[in-house]
Amino acid sequence: MTITTGTMTDEQRKSVALEFLKRVDTGGDVIELFADDALFCFPKYGMVRGVEKIEEFLGELGGIISSIEHHSAYFNSIVEGDRVVVEGTSHADSARYPWLTR
């Protein structure tokens, strides 16, 4: 995937969001996908803004979840302007509470 810093099309924005989820699943670098002023929302956590805060949040999440798999076949994506929402399902293993895993 080529990262661009110019104006992106809706398909490129959607592609970056899907690449983020793929990298989360495989343990790849996700931070490089975010602009410095990116806004990131996670269910039951809320919003964080900026690469530093996103990286901090993902570090906290990594202390709770040891692995995750997103079910990409069931994703629904909405792109409106520079905002992308991906809705779907996933399953994860708990790092803190291993007895709660699958």
mmCIF file of C-alpha atoms in Angstrom:
data_model
loop_
_atom_site.group_PDB
_atom_site.id
_atom_site.type_symbol
_atom_site.label_atom_id
_atom_site.label_comp_id
_atom_site.label_asym_id
_atom_site.label_seq_id
_atom_site.Cartn_x
_atom_site.Cartn_y
_atom_site.Cartn_z
ATOM 1 C CA MET A 1 0.000 0.000 0.000
ATOM 2 C CA THR A 2 1.321 3.445 -0.909
ATOM 3 C CA ILE A 3 0.768 6.167 1.677
ATOM 4 C CA THR A 4 -0.129 9.559 0.255
ATOM 5 C CA THR A 5 -0.123 12.954 1.911
ATOM 6 C CA GLY A 6 -2.213 14.772 -0.685
ATOM 7 C CA THR A 7 -5.945 14.843 -1.238
ATOM 8 C CA MET A 8 -7.400 11.343 -1.250
ATOM 9 C CA THR A 9 -10.406 9.898 -3.027
ATOM 10 C CA ASP A 10 -13.187 8.190 -1.065
ATOM 11 C CA GLU A 11 -11.886 4.783 -2.200
ATOM 12 C CA GLN A 12 -8.378 5.639 -0.977
ATOM 13 C CA ARG A 13 -9.760 6.734 2.411
ATOM 14 C CA LYS A 14 -11.736 3.489 2.686
ATOM 15 C CA SER A 15 -8.649 1.508 1.675
ATOM 16 C CA VAL A 16 -6.586 3.104 4.463
ATOM 17 C CA ALA A 17 -9.260 2.267 7.058
ATOM 18 C CA LEU A 18 -9.392 -1.353 5.897
ATOM 19 C CA GLU A 19 -5.585 -1.520 5.856
ATOM 20 C CA PHE A 20 -5.616 -0.343 9.486
ATOM 21 C CA LEU A 21 -7.851 -3.259 10.501
ATOM 22 C CA LYS A 22 -5.740 -5.733 8.521
ATOM 23 C CA ARG A 23 -2.570 -4.478 10.227
ATOM 24 C CA VAL A 24 -4.199 -4.662 13.653
ATOM 25 C CA ASP A 25 -4.993 -8.321 12.963
ATOM 26 C CA THR A 26 -1.457 -9.137 11.800
ATOM 27 C CA GLY A 27 0.480 -6.965 14.243
ATOM 28 C CA GLY A 28 1.660 -4.541 11.559
ATOM 29 C CA ASP A 29 2.545 -0.864 12.014
ATOM 30 C CA VAL A 30 -0.694 1.113 12.114
ATOM 31 C CA ILE A 31 0.571 4.486 13.335
ATOM 32 C CA GLU A 32 2.031 5.422 9.950
ATOM 33 C CA LEU A 33 -1.515 5.348 8.536
ATOM 34 C CA PHE A 34 -2.630 8.357 10.628
ATOM 35 C CA ALA A 35 -2.226 12.060 9.897
ATOM 36 C CA ASP A 36 -0.797 14.097 12.778
ATOM 37 C CA ASP A 37 -4.250 15.515 13.593
ATOM 38 C CA ALA A 38 -6.260 12.314 12.998
ATOM 39 C CA LEU A 39 -9.393 11.697 15.052
ATOM 40 C CA PHE A 40 -9.900 8.073 16.139
ATOM 41 C CA CYS A 41 -13.020 6.614 17.748
ATOM 42 C CA PHE A 42 -13.254 3.264 19.490
ATOM 43 C CA PRO A 43 -16.501 1.785 20.885
ATOM 44 C CA LYS A 44 -16.924 2.143 24.659
ATOM 45 C CA TYR A 45 -13.801 4.338 24.813
ATOM 46 C CA GLY A 46 -14.591 7.424 22.818
ATOM 47 C CA MET A 47 -12.505 9.748 20.693
ATOM 48 C CA VAL A 48 -8.819 10.560 20.710
ATOM 49 C CA ARG A 49 -7.068 13.109 18.496
ATOM 50 C CA GLY A 50 -3.540 13.058 17.187
ATOM 51 C CA VAL A 51 -0.967 10.366 16.552
ATOM 52 C CA GLU A 52 0.457 10.555 20.080
ATOM 53 C CA LYS A 53 -2.927 9.973 21.742
ATOM 54 C CA ILE A 54 -3.876 7.256 19.254
ATOM 55 C CA GLU A 55 -0.610 5.459 19.941
ATOM 56 C CA GLU A 56 -1.222 5.783 23.699
ATOM 57 C CA PHE A 57 -4.735 4.355 23.347
ATOM 58 C CA LEU A 58 -3.571 1.431 21.198
ATOM 59 C CA GLY A 59 -0.905 0.650 23.801
ATOM 60 C CA GLU A 60 -3.575 0.519 26.512
ATOM 61 C CA LEU A 61 -5.744 -1.678 24.310
ATOM 62 C CA GLY A 62 -2.800 -4.009 23.762
ATOM 63 C CA GLY A 63 -2.681 -4.552 27.516
ATOM 64 C CA ILE A 64 -6.280 -5.780 27.450
ATOM 65 C CA ILE A 65 -6.434 -7.719 24.183
ATOM 66 C CA SER A 66 -3.703 -10.215 23.307
ATOM 67 C CA SER A 67 -5.021 -10.885 19.792
ATOM 68 C CA ILE A 68 -7.928 -9.848 17.610
ATOM 69 C CA GLU A 69 -9.411 -10.913 14.309
ATOM 70 C CA HIS A 70 -11.787 -8.722 12.328
ATOM 71 C CA HIS A 71 -14.324 -10.452 10.101
ATOM 72 C CA SER A 72 -13.687 -8.455 6.947
ATOM 73 C CA ALA A 73 -16.303 -10.299 4.878
ATOM 74 C CA TYR A 74 -18.982 -8.516 6.912
ATOM 75 C CA PHE A 75 -17.609 -4.943 6.897
ATOM 76 C CA ASN A 76 -19.825 -2.020 6.014
ATOM 77 C CA SER A 77 -17.986 1.198 5.163
ATOM 78 C CA ILE A 78 -19.260 4.752 5.054
ATOM 79 C CA VAL A 79 -17.120 7.574 3.673
ATOM 80 C CA GLU A 80 -18.290 11.153 4.066
ATOM 81 C CA GLY A 81 -15.770 13.855 3.320
ATOM 82 C CA ASP A 82 -12.584 13.040 5.216
ATOM 83 C CA ARG A 83 -14.382 10.708 7.642
ATOM 84 C CA VAL A 84 -14.452 6.941 7.298
ATOM 85 C CA VAL A 85 -16.524 4.585 9.414
ATOM 86 C CA VAL A 86 -16.089 0.834 9.208
ATOM 87 C CA GLU A 87 -18.699 -1.282 10.936
ATOM 88 C CA GLY A 88 -18.211 -4.982 11.407
ATOM 89 C CA THR A 89 -17.604 -7.830 13.784
ATOM 90 C CA SER A 90 -14.499 -9.255 15.397
ATOM 91 C CA HIS A 91 -13.379 -11.595 18.121
ATOM 92 C CA ALA A 92 -10.446 -11.242 20.500
ATOM 93 C CA ASP A 93 -8.485 -12.980 23.212
ATOM 94 C CA SER A 94 -8.090 -11.270 26.559
ATOM 95 C CA ALA A 95 -4.554 -10.527 27.776
ATOM 96 C CA ARG A 96 -5.713 -9.567 31.266
ATOM 97 C CA TYR A 97 -8.218 -12.346 31.779
ATOM 98 C CA PRO A 98 -7.068 -15.408 29.814
ATOM 99 C CA TRP A 99 -9.885 -17.533 31.239
ATOM 100 C CA LEU A 100 -12.381 -15.338 29.348
ATOM 101 C CA THR A 101 -10.955 -16.197 25.931
ATOM 102 C CA ARG A 102 -12.719 -18.329 23.342
#
